Amino acid sequence: LITNLLSTTFGTISLLMLLTGLRESRRPGLKVGVGVLAFVLSVLSKEDVILPGVLLCAYLALPGVATSRRRRLAALVLTAALGVTAAAWLLYSTMIVHSAFLGMASGTYERVLAPASLLATVVWYLKATAGVKTVAALQAFGLLVGLSFGLRRHWRELVLAQVIPLALIFAYAPLPHHVNPYYCFNWLPWQTGCLMVAGRLTALFPRRITRAGVLAALLALAAIPVVVTQRQRRAAIEWYSTEISVNRNIVNTLLTNRRVINAAQRVAILTAPAHNPWFGTDGSFLANRYGLHPHWLVLVPRDGDYYRSVLRLLGRLQVGAVETADIGELDRLPRMPVIRFDPEGRGALTWSTPQRPKAPVEGSMSADPNPIKVCDGTGVGITTISWRVPKGNPIEIRMGSTTGTVFVRQSVAQGSAITGKWVSDGTRFVLLDAESRETLAILTVRVTSVGCR
């Protein structure tokens, strides 16, 4: 979330400088220059506050907003310039660096630009948490109060106060498969701050005590969403604190074994905690920050959450120097360093020991009769399937393929089973070792009507 914080900080400075520079300042050039620089830094940090900057300049270019024709013209030029800057950055991110957030990504980062999807995602964020619901209601309340108390002539400012938070949400709207309630905290200061637009109401009251009361009421309303979301915010902070501690332990383990790691072409990672330096990354952080350059092989269960999450997030299992694979591959790996981590991120380095290939298991299978003589016109018949395998090997007989319907599952070396009247011409039976999934024998049963009268 550091990039969110940077983008919001620079974006806020940009909006303040542009607003004061084009409306109130006696030295607009300096403030506008600082505003443009802050906008560029915000865009380079993240895309969160791109649209609000362009919208503010477009608002300042409206008739009657700027204090002079010259400043209105400057607002028009800035609207075009900031828009072009944002478009160029988006194009660069999409076409050149293939940003996971903005590029043609798959999985949870797949972009969906259909209007119905964009609207549905924005609505989801407006209802995601109790705090967001509260602040959205207060925003609407501020708009209605402002219009009711004679601020109709400032309707454009009141509308802008509603549009800016929606513009912040819109940066996330193209990602309907990647929604998280804690993203709402990025917009909370803006939404509560929009209530302060109604602070101009205080000028309508002649008495200072009344004005102070109205201002205090607005501040109290703005504080409500902060109080409501405090528990969620604290939970998020505690979660990040825990994950930081785990990742520190992971990094310390890697640095302790840096010489061995960099001397190897590939390093296997076992039982890594869920959020680690390899999850959803290409290995650049470990290479650039700590000088660790092997090919990382993260081994996890194929049917586990980690494996599925990587596929959902990236759409593939290998990105750059990081590859995620099934933990069953460990026995087939050549000799290489293996780091096994505990849930706290502390790890120990060992070496993989490739297993010698097992002698092939032999098996046989037959059917009696084969071919099956069928004279009733149905084309299907009955036969007895017999098998023989070495002792101690549990077997399966499946129909059609190695993943077909199970016909027999036994732990005896020799046996037979009678089919029902469903065997058609060309039916295949596959004999498998139930543990290694090795195919031991394949049998095709024929059906014939030759000799029938």
XYZ file of C-alpha atoms in Angstrom:
453
model
C 0.000 0.000 0.000
C 3.036 2.315 -0.060
C 2.333 3.103 -3.715
C -1.266 4.024 -2.814
C 0.013 6.327 -0.079
C 2.513 8.018 -2.392
C -0.035 8.467 -5.142
C -2.611 9.944 -2.749
C -0.079 12.241 -1.058
C 1.306 13.664 -4.291
C -2.211 13.802 -5.763
C -3.508 15.817 -2.818
C -0.611 18.282 -3.090
C -1.296 18.563 -6.818
C -4.986 19.373 -6.336
C -4.275 21.950 -3.611
C -1.574 23.703 -5.637
C -3.614 23.763 -8.846
C -6.714 25.020 -7.039
C -4.995 27.854 -5.184
C -2.728 28.689 -8.097
C -5.535 29.112 -10.611
C -8.054 30.793 -8.305
C -6.510 32.643 -5.394
C -2.745 32.976 -5.567
C -1.027 36.208 -6.544
C 1.872 34.156 -7.859
C 0.088 31.387 -9.802
C 3.111 30.250 -11.802
C 4.992 28.744 -8.866
C 1.984 26.953 -7.410
C 0.824 25.621 -10.772
C 4.347 24.379 -11.477
C 4.464 22.568 -8.142
C 0.977 21.173 -8.860
C 2.035 19.777 -12.242
C 5.197 18.249 -10.755
C 3.174 16.649 -7.931
C 0.695 15.282 -10.502
C 3.526 13.630 -12.462
C 4.960 12.095 -9.276
C 1.477 10.844 -8.335
C 1.029 9.222 -11.750
C 4.447 7.556 -11.535
C 3.581 6.213 -8.074
C 0.224 4.679 -9.029
C -2.858 5.493 -11.060
C -5.090 6.350 -8.089
C -5.307 10.130 -8.473
C -5.090 10.562 -12.253
C -8.728 11.355 -12.939
C -9.264 13.815 -10.026
C -6.439 16.044 -11.316
C -7.870 16.167 -14.817
C -11.404 16.745 -13.465
C -10.266 19.620 -11.249
C -8.551 21.393 -14.133
C -11.651 20.868 -16.293
C -13.753 22.391 -13.501
C -11.421 25.393 -13.215
C -11.768 25.922 -16.976
C -15.553 26.368 -16.709
C -16.946 29.902 -17.251
C -17.119 31.913 -14.058
C -14.832 29.689 -11.989
C -11.391 31.120 -12.681
C -10.811 34.712 -11.557
C -9.533 35.847 -14.966
C -9.616 34.873 -18.612
C -5.910 34.155 -18.493
C -6.302 31.694 -15.646
C -9.231 30.013 -17.361
C -7.077 29.558 -20.474
C -4.317 28.111 -18.281
C -6.842 25.655 -16.806
C -7.849 24.561 -20.324
C -4.218 24.005 -21.291
C -3.589 22.063 -18.069
C -6.644 19.887 -18.659
C -5.248 18.867 -22.047
C -1.661 18.520 -20.776
C -2.537 16.389 -17.740
C -4.881 14.293 -19.847
C -2.136 13.633 -22.404
C 0.353 12.845 -19.600
C -2.036 10.333 -18.054
C -2.841 8.756 -21.447
C 0.864 8.442 -22.306
C 1.586 6.788 -18.970
C -1.312 4.361 -19.365
C -0.108 3.492 -22.887
C 3.447 2.976 -21.656
C 2.288 0.751 -18.805
C 0.052 -1.296 -21.081
C 2.136 -1.693 -24.222
C 5.746 -1.556 -23.000
C 6.156 -2.667 -19.387
C 3.051 -4.905 -19.475
C 1.814 -3.726 -16.108
C -0.123 -6.449 -14.289
C -2.610 -3.810 -13.195
C -3.164 -2.118 -16.545
C -1.723 -4.487 -19.156
C -3.371 -7.410 -20.896
C -3.244 -9.553 -17.786
C -5.295 -12.617 -17.007
C -6.619 -14.122 -13.807
C -7.822 -11.663 -11.195
C -6.054 -8.791 -13.009
C -8.053 -9.296 -16.186
C -9.525 -5.960 -17.279
C -13.228 -5.737 -18.090
C -14.257 -2.411 -19.634
C -17.929 -3.157 -20.271
C -20.046 -0.309 -18.819
C -22.243 -2.704 -16.841
C -19.159 -4.288 -15.225
C -17.623 -0.897 -14.385
C -20.839 0.281 -12.777
C -21.292 -2.948 -10.816
C -17.738 -2.728 -9.427
C -18.186 0.909 -8.361
C -21.456 0.002 -6.620
C -19.701 -2.919 -4.890
C -17.085 -0.578 -3.452
C -19.776 1.830 -2.257
C -21.348 -1.033 -0.293
C -18.223 -3.007 0.650
C -17.949 -2.018 4.305
C -20.016 -0.344 6.993
C -17.638 2.620 6.918
C -18.089 3.160 3.199
C -21.862 2.932 3.485
C -21.772 5.479 6.275
C -19.569 7.923 4.408
C -21.542 7.557 1.177
C -24.716 8.404 3.083
C -23.004 11.392 4.702
C -21.760 12.586 1.323
C -25.280 12.518 -0.028
C -26.429 14.282 3.143
C -23.814 17.017 2.638
C -24.945 17.517 -0.950
C -28.616 17.807 0.033
C -27.884 20.158 2.932
C -25.712 22.343 0.748
C -28.406 22.642 -1.892
C -31.110 23.213 0.723
C -29.303 26.029 2.533
C -28.889 28.320 -0.422
C -25.693 26.970 -1.978
C -27.427 26.170 -5.251
C -25.296 28.786 -6.933
C -22.311 26.627 -5.943
C -23.837 23.450 -7.315
C -20.779 22.761 -9.471
C -18.502 22.671 -6.404
C -20.933 20.400 -4.588
C -21.130 18.025 -7.555
C -17.321 18.028 -7.888
C -17.090 16.983 -4.235
C -19.174 13.902 -5.078
C -17.409 13.121 -8.360
C -13.811 13.107 -7.063
C -14.269 10.065 -4.753
C -16.079 8.249 -7.551
C -13.152 9.045 -9.840
C -10.805 7.472 -7.281
C -12.941 4.325 -7.230
C -13.017 4.245 -11.025
C -9.269 3.483 -11.139
C -10.149 0.073 -9.670
C -13.423 -0.425 -11.517
C -11.890 -2.229 -14.566
C -10.827 -5.116 -12.291
C -14.079 -6.813 -11.222
C -12.211 -10.021 -10.255
C -9.742 -8.194 -8.010
C -11.857 -6.374 -5.424
C -10.818 -5.959 -1.802
C -12.683 -4.115 0.970
C -9.496 -2.502 2.322
C -9.111 -0.541 -0.939
C -11.963 1.598 0.394
C -9.574 3.081 2.965
C -7.772 4.784 0.060
C -10.847 6.926 -0.586
C -12.051 7.467 2.972
C -10.151 10.760 3.543
C -11.544 12.123 0.290
C -15.096 11.135 1.074
C -15.032 12.591 4.575
C -13.218 15.654 3.303
C -15.984 16.291 0.807
C -18.256 17.061 3.746
C -16.132 20.106 4.403
C -17.336 21.603 1.134
C -20.474 22.280 3.113
C -18.328 24.300 5.508
C -19.162 27.332 3.422
C -22.558 27.094 5.060
C -21.045 28.820 8.075
C -20.878 32.081 6.120
C -24.694 32.111 5.917
C -25.062 32.446 9.672
C -24.510 35.922 11.170
C -23.547 34.850 14.684
C -20.113 33.395 15.401
C -21.513 30.910 17.897
C -23.910 29.540 15.275
C -21.138 29.310 12.681
C -18.921 27.467 15.153
C -21.759 25.048 15.935
C -22.340 24.245 12.258
C -18.620 23.709 11.708
C -18.408 21.437 14.765
C -21.373 19.424 13.481
C -19.672 18.950 10.097
C -16.449 17.847 11.782
C -18.401 15.348 13.878
C -20.050 13.949 10.752
C -16.673 13.633 9.050
C -15.327 11.733 12.079
C -18.103 9.111 12.034
C -16.669 7.016 9.128
C -13.217 7.074 10.742
C -14.644 5.683 13.984
C -16.774 3.090 12.189
C -13.817 1.739 10.179
C -11.294 1.798 13.025
C -11.698 -1.891 13.877
C -11.154 -2.944 10.256
C -8.189 -0.614 9.954
C -6.607 -2.030 13.100
C -7.164 -5.600 11.847
C -5.446 -4.720 8.557
C -2.493 -3.171 10.421
C -2.112 -6.250 12.633
C -2.236 -8.537 9.590
C 0.469 -6.555 7.822
C 2.608 -6.517 10.975
C 2.432 -10.306 11.181
C 3.263 -10.772 7.507
C 6.185 -8.328 7.779
C 7.675 -10.413 10.601
C 7.276 -13.624 8.579
C 8.901 -12.109 5.499
C 11.795 -10.731 7.536
C 12.511 -14.271 8.711
C 12.320 -15.550 5.116
C 14.779 -12.920 3.910
C 17.168 -13.610 6.810
C 17.177 -17.306 5.895
C 17.960 -16.476 2.267
C 20.765 -14.077 3.189
C 22.275 -16.631 5.573
C 22.496 -19.078 2.660
C 23.303 -16.498 -0.044
C 26.548 -18.192 -1.187
C 24.912 -21.586 -1.727
C 21.841 -20.042 -3.368
C 23.807 -18.008 -5.924
C 26.085 -20.952 -6.697
C 23.067 -23.034 -7.761
C 21.122 -22.647 -10.983
C 17.848 -23.659 -9.329
C 16.636 -23.515 -5.729
C 13.503 -25.285 -4.486
C 11.264 -23.643 -1.882
C 9.086 -25.852 0.331
C 6.216 -24.983 2.698
C 6.612 -21.257 2.117
C 4.039 -19.122 3.999
C 1.212 -17.856 1.811
C 2.450 -14.271 1.308
C 6.135 -14.487 0.487
C 8.704 -12.866 -1.838
C 7.786 -15.325 -4.641
C 3.999 -15.130 -4.583
C 2.770 -13.371 -7.717
C 6.247 -11.994 -8.551
C 8.977 -12.617 -11.107
C 11.878 -12.643 -8.636
C 13.019 -9.078 -9.396
C 12.748 -7.924 -5.785
C 15.084 -10.622 -4.463
C 17.484 -10.060 -7.369
C 17.593 -6.262 -7.190
C 17.375 -5.763 -3.438
C 19.458 -8.690 -2.161
C 21.445 -9.921 -5.165
C 19.840 -13.389 -5.235
C 19.702 -14.634 -8.843
C 18.731 -18.333 -9.097
C 15.676 -19.808 -10.759
C 13.216 -20.252 -7.879
C 11.034 -23.370 -7.881
C 8.192 -23.005 -5.354
C 6.741 -26.459 -4.643
C 3.203 -26.599 -3.237
C 0.295 -29.075 -3.431
C -1.481 -28.876 -6.773
C -4.883 -29.004 -5.051
C -3.976 -26.320 -2.475
C -4.965 -22.655 -2.223
C -1.474 -21.374 -3.067
C -1.322 -23.179 -6.421
C -4.831 -22.071 -7.387
C -4.201 -18.484 -6.231
C -1.112 -18.161 -8.441
C -3.101 -19.362 -11.450
C -5.953 -16.954 -10.679
C -3.593 -14.031 -10.146
C -1.153 -14.534 -13.025
C -2.878 -16.939 -15.396
C 0.289 -19.050 -15.566
C 2.736 -20.839 -13.260
C 6.048 -19.298 -14.339
C 6.859 -15.598 -14.452
C 10.471 -14.551 -14.866
C 12.703 -16.388 -12.399
C 9.834 -17.779 -10.277
C 8.081 -21.050 -11.116
C 5.304 -22.675 -9.083
C 4.997 -26.464 -9.379
C 3.363 -29.458 -7.723
C 5.219 -30.710 -4.659
C 5.093 -34.201 -6.157
C 7.856 -33.076 -8.542
C 10.387 -33.035 -5.677
C 11.374 -36.691 -6.044
C 12.044 -36.214 -9.754
C 14.273 -33.150 -9.372
C 18.019 -33.310 -9.890
C 20.210 -32.583 -6.887
C 19.682 -28.947 -5.837
C 19.360 -26.771 -2.713
C 15.995 -27.066 -0.980
C 14.837 -24.547 1.641
C 12.014 -25.688 3.886
C 10.189 -22.974 5.860
C 8.043 -23.138 8.978
C 4.862 -21.004 9.391
C 6.937 -18.217 11.010
C 9.167 -17.930 7.933
C 12.243 -19.538 9.490
C 13.917 -21.958 7.120
C 16.625 -24.593 6.858
C 18.604 -25.476 3.734
C 19.057 -29.098 2.675
C 19.675 -30.815 -0.653
C 17.227 -32.767 -2.756
C 17.999 -36.459 -3.183
C 16.687 -37.772 -6.504
C 15.059 -41.155 -6.149
C 16.265 -43.968 -8.320
C 13.670 -44.927 -10.884
C 11.595 -47.879 -9.753
C 11.624 -51.044 -11.747
C 8.593 -51.086 -14.010
C 5.629 -52.969 -12.598
C 4.355 -55.631 -14.944
C 0.735 -56.634 -15.214
C -1.605 -58.469 -17.554
C -5.319 -58.407 -18.267
C -7.701 -60.595 -20.304
C -11.403 -60.917 -21.071
C -13.455 -64.102 -21.456
C -15.130 -64.157 -23.870
C -13.388 -61.786 -26.233
C -14.877 -61.177 -28.695
C -18.349 -61.297 -27.128
C -20.936 -62.925 -29.349
C -24.198 -60.953 -29.196
C -27.231 -62.154 -31.132
C -30.096 -60.112 -29.613
C -29.463 -57.025 -31.735
C -28.475 -54.778 -28.774
C -24.770 -54.629 -29.672
C -23.710 -54.939 -26.008
C -22.752 -58.013 -24.020
C -21.225 -59.460 -20.847
C -17.654 -60.647 -20.238
C -15.298 -61.481 -17.364
C -12.224 -59.292 -16.911
C -9.226 -61.006 -15.240
C -5.968 -59.416 -14.108
C -2.602 -60.394 -12.682
C -0.023 -58.068 -11.043
C 2.921 -58.484 -8.614
C 1.858 -59.027 -5.023
C 1.301 -56.040 -2.782
C 0.307 -53.568 -5.489
C -3.280 -52.259 -5.206
C -4.824 -51.858 -8.635
C -7.605 -50.066 -10.453
C -9.289 -51.000 -13.700
C -10.850 -47.998 -15.434
C -12.953 -47.859 -18.554
C -11.833 -45.884 -21.557
C -8.739 -44.107 -20.159
C -6.609 -43.604 -17.053
C -9.189 -41.079 -15.803
C -12.290 -43.001 -16.846
C -14.948 -44.620 -14.658
C -13.565 -47.107 -12.115
C -14.651 -50.681 -12.907
C -12.541 -52.496 -10.275
C -10.485 -51.314 -7.296
C -8.730 -54.184 -5.465
C -5.609 -54.970 -3.448
C -5.192 -58.574 -4.637
C -2.509 -59.632 -7.109
C -4.837 -61.816 -9.146
C -8.577 -61.682 -9.636
C -11.533 -61.307 -11.961
C -14.803 -59.379 -12.219
C -17.888 -59.819 -14.361
C -19.236 -56.855 -16.265
C -22.885 -56.050 -16.730
C -24.580 -56.102 -20.095
C -23.054 -52.838 -21.233
C -19.800 -53.771 -22.993
C -19.900 -52.500 -26.573
C -17.527 -53.144 -29.446
C -14.164 -51.419 -28.829
C -14.628 -50.874 -25.070
C -11.209 -50.254 -23.484
C -10.153 -51.356 -20.017
C -7.018 -49.793 -18.441
C -5.170 -51.554 -15.582
C -3.414 -49.051 -13.249
C -1.137 -49.196 -10.234
C -3.369 -47.363 -7.740
C -0.407 -45.725 -5.964
C 1.936 -44.653 -8.758
C -0.862 -44.218 -11.343
C 1.332 -46.181 -13.767
C -0.491 -47.932 -16.597
C 0.135 -51.684 -16.345
C -1.990 -53.059 -19.178
C -4.642 -52.032 -21.721
C -7.323 -54.364 -23.029
C -9.813 -53.778 -25.857
C -12.929 -55.954 -25.914
C -14.688 -56.654 -29.175
C -18.373 -57.483 -29.794
C -19.495 -59.486 -32.812
C -22.655 -60.991 -34.269
C -20.814 -63.383 -36.583
C -22.326 -66.879 -36.302
C -25.730 -65.647 -35.133
C -28.800 -66.997 -36.984
